[in-house]
Structures are given as C-alpha cells and as structure tokens.
PDB file of C-alpha atoms in Angstrom:
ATOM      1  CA  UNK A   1     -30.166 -59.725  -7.660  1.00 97.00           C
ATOM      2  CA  UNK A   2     -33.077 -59.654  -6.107  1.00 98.00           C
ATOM      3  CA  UNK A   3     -34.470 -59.431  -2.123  1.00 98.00           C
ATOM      4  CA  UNK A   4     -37.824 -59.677  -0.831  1.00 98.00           C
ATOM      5  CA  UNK A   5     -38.471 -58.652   2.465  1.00 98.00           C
ATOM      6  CA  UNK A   6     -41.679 -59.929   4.508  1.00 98.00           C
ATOM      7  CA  UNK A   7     -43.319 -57.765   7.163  1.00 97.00           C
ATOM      8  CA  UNK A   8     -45.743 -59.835   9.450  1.00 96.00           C
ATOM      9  CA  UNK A   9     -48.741 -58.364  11.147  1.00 91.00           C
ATOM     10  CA  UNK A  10     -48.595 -58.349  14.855  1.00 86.00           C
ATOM     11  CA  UNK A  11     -50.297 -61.856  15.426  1.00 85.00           C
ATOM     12  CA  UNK A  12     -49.943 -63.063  12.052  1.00 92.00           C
ATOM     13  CA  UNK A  13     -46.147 -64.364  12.028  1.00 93.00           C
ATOM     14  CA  UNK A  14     -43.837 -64.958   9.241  1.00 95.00           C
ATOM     15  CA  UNK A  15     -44.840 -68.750   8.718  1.00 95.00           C
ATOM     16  CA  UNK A  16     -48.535 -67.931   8.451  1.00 97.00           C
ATOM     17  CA  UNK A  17     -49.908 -69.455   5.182  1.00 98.00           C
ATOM     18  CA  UNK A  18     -50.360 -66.345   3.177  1.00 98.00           C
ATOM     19  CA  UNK A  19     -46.208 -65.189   4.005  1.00 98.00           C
ATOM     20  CA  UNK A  20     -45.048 -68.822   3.912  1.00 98.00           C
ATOM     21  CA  UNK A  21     -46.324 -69.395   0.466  1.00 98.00           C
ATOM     22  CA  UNK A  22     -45.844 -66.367  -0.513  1.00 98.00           C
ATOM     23  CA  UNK A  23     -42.088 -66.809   0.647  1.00 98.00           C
ATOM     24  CA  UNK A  24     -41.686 -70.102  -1.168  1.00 98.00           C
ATOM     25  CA  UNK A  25     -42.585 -68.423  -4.408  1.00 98.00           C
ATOM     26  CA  UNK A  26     -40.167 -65.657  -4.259  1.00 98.00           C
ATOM     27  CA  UNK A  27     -37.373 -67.971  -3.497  1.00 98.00           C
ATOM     28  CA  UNK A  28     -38.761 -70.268  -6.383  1.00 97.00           C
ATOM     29  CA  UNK A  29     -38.504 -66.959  -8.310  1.00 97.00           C
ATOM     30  CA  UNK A  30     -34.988 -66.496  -7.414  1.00 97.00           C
ATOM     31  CA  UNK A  31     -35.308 -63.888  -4.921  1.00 98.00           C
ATOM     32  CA  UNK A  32     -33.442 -63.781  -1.201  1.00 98.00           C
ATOM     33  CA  UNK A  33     -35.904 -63.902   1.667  1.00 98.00           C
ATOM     34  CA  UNK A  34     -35.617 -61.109   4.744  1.00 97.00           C
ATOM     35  CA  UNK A  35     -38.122 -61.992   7.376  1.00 97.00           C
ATOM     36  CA  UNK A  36     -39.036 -58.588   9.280  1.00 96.00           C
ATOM     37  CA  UNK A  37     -40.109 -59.943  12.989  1.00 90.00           C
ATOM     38  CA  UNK A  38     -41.286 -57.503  15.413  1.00 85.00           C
ATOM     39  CA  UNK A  39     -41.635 -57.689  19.174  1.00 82.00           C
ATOM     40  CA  UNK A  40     -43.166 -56.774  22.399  1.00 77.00           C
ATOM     41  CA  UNK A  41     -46.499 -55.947  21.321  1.00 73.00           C
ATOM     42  CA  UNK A  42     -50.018 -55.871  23.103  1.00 72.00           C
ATOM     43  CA  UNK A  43     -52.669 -57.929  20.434  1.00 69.00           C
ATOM     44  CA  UNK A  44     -55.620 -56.486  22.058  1.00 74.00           C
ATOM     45  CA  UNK A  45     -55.083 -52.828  20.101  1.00 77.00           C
ATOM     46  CA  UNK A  46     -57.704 -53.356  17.990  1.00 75.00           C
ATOM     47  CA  UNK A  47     -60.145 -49.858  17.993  1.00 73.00           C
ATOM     48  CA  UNK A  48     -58.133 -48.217  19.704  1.00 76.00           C
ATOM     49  CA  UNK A  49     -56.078 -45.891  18.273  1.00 78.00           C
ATOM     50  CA  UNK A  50     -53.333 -44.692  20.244  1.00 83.00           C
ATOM     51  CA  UNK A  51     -52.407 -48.053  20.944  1.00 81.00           C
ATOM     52  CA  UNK A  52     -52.430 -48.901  17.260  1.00 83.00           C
ATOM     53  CA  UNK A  53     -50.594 -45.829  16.125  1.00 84.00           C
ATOM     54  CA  UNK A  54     -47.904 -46.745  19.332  1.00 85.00           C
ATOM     55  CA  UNK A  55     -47.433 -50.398  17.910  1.00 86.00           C
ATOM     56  CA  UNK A  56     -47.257 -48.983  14.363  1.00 88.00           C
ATOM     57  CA  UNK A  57     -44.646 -46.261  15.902  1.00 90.00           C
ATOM     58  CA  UNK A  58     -42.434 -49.088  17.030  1.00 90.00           C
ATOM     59  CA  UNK A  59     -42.869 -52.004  14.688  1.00 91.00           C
ATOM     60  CA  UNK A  60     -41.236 -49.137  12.256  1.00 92.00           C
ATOM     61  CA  UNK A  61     -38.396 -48.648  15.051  1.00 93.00           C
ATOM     62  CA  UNK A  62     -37.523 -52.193  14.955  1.00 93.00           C
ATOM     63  CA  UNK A  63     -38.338 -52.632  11.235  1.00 94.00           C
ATOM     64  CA  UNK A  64     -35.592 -49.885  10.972  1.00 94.00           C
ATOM     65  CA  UNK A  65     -32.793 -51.420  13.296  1.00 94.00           C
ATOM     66  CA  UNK A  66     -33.445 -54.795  11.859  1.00 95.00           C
ATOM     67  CA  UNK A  67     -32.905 -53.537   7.749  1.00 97.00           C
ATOM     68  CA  UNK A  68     -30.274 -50.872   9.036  1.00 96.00           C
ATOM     69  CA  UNK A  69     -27.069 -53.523   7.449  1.00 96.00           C
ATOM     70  CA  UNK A  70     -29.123 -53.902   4.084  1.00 97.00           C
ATOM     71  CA  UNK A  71     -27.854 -52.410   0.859  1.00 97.00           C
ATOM     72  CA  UNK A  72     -30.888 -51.891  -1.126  1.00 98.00           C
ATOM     73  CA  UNK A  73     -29.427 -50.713  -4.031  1.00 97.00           C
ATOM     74  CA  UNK A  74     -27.359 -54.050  -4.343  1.00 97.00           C
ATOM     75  CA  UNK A  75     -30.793 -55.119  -5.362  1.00 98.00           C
ATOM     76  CA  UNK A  76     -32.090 -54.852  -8.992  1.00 97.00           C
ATOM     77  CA  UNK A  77     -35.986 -55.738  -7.856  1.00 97.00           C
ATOM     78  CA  UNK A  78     -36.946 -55.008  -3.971  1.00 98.00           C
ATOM     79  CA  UNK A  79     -40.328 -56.808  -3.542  1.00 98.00           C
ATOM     80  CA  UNK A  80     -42.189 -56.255  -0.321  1.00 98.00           C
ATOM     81  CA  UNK A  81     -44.548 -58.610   1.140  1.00 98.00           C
ATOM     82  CA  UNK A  82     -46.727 -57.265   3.632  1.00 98.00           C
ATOM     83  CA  UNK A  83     -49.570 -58.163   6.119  1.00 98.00           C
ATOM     84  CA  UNK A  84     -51.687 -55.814   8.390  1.00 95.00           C
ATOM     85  CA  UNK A  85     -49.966 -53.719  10.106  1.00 93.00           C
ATOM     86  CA  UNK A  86     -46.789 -54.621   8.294  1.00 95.00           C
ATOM     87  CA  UNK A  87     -48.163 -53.219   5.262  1.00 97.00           C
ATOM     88  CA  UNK A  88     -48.461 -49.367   6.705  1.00 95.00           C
ATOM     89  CA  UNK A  89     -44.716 -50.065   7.802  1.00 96.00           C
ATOM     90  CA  UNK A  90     -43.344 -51.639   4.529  1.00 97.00           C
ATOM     91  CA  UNK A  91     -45.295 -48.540   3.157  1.00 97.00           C
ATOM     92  CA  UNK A  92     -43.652 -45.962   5.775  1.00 96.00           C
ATOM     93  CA  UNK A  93     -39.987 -47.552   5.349  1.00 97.00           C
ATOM     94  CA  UNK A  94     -40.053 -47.455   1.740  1.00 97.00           C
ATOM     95  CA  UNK A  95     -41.206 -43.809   1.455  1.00 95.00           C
ATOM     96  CA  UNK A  96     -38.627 -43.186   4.334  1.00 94.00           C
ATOM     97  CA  UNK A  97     -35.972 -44.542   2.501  1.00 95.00           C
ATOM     98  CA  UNK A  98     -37.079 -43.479  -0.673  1.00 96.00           C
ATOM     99  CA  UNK A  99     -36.879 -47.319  -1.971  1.00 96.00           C
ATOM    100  CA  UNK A 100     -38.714 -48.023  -4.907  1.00 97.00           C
ATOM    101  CA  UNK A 101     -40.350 -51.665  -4.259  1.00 98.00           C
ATOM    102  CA  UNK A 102     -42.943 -53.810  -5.539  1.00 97.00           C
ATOM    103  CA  UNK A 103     -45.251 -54.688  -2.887  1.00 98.00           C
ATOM    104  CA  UNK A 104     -48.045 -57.751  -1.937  1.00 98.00           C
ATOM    105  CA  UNK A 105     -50.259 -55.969   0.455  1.00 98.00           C
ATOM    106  CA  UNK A 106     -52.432 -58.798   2.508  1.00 98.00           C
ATOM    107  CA  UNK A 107     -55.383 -57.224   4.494  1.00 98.00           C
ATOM    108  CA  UNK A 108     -53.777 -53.398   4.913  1.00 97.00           C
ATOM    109  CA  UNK A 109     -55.410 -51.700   7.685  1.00 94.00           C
ATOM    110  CA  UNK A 110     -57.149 -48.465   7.427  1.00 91.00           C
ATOM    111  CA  UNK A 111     -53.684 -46.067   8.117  1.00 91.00           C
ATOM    112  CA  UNK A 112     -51.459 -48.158   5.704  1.00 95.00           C
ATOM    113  CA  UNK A 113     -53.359 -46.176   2.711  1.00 96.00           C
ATOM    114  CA  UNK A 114     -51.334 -42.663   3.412  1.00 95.00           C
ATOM    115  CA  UNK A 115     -47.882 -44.541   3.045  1.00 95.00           C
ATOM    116  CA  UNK A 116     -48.627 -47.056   0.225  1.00 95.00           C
ATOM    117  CA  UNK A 117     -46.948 -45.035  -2.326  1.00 94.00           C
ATOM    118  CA  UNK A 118     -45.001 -47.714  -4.797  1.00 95.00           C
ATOM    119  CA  UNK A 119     -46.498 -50.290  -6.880  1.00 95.00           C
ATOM    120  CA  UNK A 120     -48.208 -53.524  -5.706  1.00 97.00           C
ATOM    121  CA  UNK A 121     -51.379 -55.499  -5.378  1.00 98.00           C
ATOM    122  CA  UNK A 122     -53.813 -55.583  -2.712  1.00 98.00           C
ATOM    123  CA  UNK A 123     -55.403 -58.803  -0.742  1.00 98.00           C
ATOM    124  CA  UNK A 124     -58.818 -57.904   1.048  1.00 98.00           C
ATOM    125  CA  UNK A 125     -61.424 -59.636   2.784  1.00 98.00           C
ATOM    126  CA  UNK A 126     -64.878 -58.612   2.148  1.00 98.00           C
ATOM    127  CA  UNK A 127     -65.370 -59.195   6.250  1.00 98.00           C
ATOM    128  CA  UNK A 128     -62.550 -58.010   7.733  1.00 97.00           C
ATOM    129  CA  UNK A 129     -63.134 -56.532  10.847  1.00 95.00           C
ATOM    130  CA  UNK A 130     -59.914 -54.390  11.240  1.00 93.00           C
ATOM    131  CA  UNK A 131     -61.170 -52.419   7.872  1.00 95.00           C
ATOM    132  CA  UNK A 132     -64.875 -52.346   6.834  1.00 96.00           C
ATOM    133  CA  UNK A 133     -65.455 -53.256   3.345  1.00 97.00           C
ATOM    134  CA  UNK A 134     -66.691 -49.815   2.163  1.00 97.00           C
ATOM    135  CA  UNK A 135     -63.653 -48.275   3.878  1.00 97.00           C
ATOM    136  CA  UNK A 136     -61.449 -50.363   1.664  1.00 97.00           C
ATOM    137  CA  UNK A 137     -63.360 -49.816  -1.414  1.00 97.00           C
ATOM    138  CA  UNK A 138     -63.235 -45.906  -1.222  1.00 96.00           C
ATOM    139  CA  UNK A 139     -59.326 -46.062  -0.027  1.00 96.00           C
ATOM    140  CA  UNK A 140     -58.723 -47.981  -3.524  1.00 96.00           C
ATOM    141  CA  UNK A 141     -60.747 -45.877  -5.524  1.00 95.00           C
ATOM    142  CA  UNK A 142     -58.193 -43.053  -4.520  1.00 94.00           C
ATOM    143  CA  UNK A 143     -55.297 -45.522  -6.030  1.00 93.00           C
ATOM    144  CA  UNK A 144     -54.496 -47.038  -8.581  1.00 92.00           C
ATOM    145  CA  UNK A 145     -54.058 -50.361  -7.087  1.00 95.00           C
ATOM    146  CA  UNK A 146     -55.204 -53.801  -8.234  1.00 97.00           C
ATOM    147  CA  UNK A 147     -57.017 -55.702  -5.507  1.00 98.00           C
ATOM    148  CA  UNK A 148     -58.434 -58.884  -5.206  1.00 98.00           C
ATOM    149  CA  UNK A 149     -61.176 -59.783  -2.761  1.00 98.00           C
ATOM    150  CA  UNK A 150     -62.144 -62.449  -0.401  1.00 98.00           C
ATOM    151  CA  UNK A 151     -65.601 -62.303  -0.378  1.00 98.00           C
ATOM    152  CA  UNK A 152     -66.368 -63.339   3.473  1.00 98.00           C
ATOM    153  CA  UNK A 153     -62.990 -63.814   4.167  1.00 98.00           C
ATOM    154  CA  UNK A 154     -61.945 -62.502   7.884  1.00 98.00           C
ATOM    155  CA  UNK A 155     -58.606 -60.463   8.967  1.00 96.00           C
ATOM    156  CA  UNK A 156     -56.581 -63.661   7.542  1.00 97.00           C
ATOM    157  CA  UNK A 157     -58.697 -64.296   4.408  1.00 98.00           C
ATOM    158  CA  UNK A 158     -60.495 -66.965   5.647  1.00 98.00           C
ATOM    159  CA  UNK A 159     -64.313 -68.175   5.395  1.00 98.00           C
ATOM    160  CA  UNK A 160     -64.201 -70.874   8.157  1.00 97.00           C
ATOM    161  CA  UNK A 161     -64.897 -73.429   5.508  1.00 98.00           C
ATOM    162  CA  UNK A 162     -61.501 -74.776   5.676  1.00 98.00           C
ATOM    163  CA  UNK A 163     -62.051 -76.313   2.152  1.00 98.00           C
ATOM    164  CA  UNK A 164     -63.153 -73.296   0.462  1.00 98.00           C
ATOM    165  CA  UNK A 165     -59.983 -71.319   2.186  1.00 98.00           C
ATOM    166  CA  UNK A 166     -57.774 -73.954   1.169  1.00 98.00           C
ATOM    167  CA  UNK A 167     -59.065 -73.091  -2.378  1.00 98.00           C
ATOM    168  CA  UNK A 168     -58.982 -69.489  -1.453  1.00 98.00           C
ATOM    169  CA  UNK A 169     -55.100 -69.625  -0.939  1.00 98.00           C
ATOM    170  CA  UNK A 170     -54.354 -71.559  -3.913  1.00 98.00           C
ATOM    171  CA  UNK A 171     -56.380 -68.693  -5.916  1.00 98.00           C
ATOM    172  CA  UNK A 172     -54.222 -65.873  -4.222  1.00 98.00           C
ATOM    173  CA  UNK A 173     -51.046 -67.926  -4.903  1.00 98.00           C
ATOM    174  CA  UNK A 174     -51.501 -67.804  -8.202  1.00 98.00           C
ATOM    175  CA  UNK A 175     -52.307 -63.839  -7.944  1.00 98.00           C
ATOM    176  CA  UNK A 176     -49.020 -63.532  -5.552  1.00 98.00           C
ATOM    177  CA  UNK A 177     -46.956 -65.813  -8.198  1.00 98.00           C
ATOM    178  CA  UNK A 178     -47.819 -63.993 -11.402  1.00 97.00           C
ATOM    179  CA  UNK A 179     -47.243 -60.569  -9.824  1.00 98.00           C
ATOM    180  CA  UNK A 180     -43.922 -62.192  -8.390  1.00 97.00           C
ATOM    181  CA  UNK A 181     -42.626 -62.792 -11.501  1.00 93.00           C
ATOM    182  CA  UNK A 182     -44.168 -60.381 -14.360  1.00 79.00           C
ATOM    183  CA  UNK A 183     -40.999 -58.264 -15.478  1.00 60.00           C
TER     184      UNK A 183
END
C-alpha cells in the first residue's frame, strides 16, 4: 500500500498545478491521496519572521490534528509532496514522527532546510523571492539532494510566458513522475 500526502503552501492550495498534477500521478501510480489543508492564515508574512515562524507553528498544529487517525505504518511507501511552507512542515512532521518518506519539495523556503531530513527531490526557481537563489544553492550544497531549477521562474515556478511555463510543468512532471515511481 501506498499513501501520499500533499502539504500546500499558504496561498498555493491543493489544486494548484504543480500539487494537482503531481496528485494525478501518484494516484496513476497507485498511491492514496491525503490532501493536508491548513487554515486561518495572514498571506502578507512574507519578511517577517515571527509571523512566518507563527504560521509555520500552526500549519504543523493542524497538519498534526488532521494526520492524527493515519496509520503510517499500514503504508509500505509514504511519499510526501510538499510546497513552501508545507515543505518545512512535511519536513518537521516526518522527523516528529520519525516517518521515513519520500518527499517532492516545490519551492522550500529558507527554514524548511533544518527539517528536510528523508529523501526527496527539490523544485526551485532561480527568482524566487521567498528564497534568493544563492541562499538555495548553499542550503543544497549542505545536502545531498537532487534539485532541479527554474531558471526565472517566481515563488510558483513560473516565467510569465505562459507558454514557456506550460512547458515548464510538463518538464517537472516528468521529474515528479519518474521520482514517483523509481523503486
């Protein structure tokens, strides 16, 4: 059996192109899908960071409450899907629960580094503006991390040349598929 479990950023829901897809290929892959959907929260936190550290403080609280019925170890492969903020809580829930995942990291903020601790990949764009391109690079040098790159893609991974981001997503679709399934 397996379960993959999708943790949203604050404004980027569930059915956001890069989880939606993402979604369709687990299930095509067999798994069961677990949305993660958080509430309540103020979108303007960006820079400021007691208001990111309090959204990141409850987004775990509810990311707890809502997975609190789930038997992991039912599960022979736990996959984590994760964007923004959601990936420094899939990171701090795993390590919490000491949960040994696979994880699809989209755009991981600066914090999400010091509780990515199981395996995955890593989606970045080289002009994201919640983590500067140099940040990333020296976060990943201290992993071990694959990571594919945007280059001028924004917080979402998009250019603003919608046909170049359409062809953008199909590339990282095909990254998110053959990690999905590789045994």
């Amino acid at each position: 059996m397996k379960i993959a479990v999708i943790f949203p950023g604050i404004g980027y829901h569930v059915d956001k192109p890069l989880l939606y897809y993402s979604k369709k290929l687990a299930i095509n892959d067999g798994y069961e899908i677990l949305d993660v959907t958080y509430k309540g929260f103020d979108r303007n936190i960006k820079g400021d960071k007691v208001r990111m550290y309090e959204a990141y403080e409850s987004a775990v609280a509810q990311c707890s409450e809502i997975l609190k019925e789930v038997n992991f170890e039912a599960y022979d492969t736990i996959l984590f899907i994760s964007k923004s903020i959601g990936t420094a809580v899939a990171g701090a829930y795993a390590t919490k629960k000491n949960i040994k995942t696979k994880n699809i990291y989209f755009t991981p903020v600066q914090q999400s580094f010091e509780v990515m601790k199981n395996s995955g990949i890593i989606f970045h764009g080289t002009a994201d503006p919640w983590l500067d391109h140099e940040v990333f690079l020296r976060e990943c040098a201290k992993t071990d991390y694959p990571y594919y790159l945007v280059e001028g893609g924004n917080h979402s991974l998009e250019t603003g040349d919608v046909l170049k981001d359409l062809e953008n997503l199909h590339w990282i679709m095909e990254k998110v598929e053959e990690y999905i399934v590789e045994k």
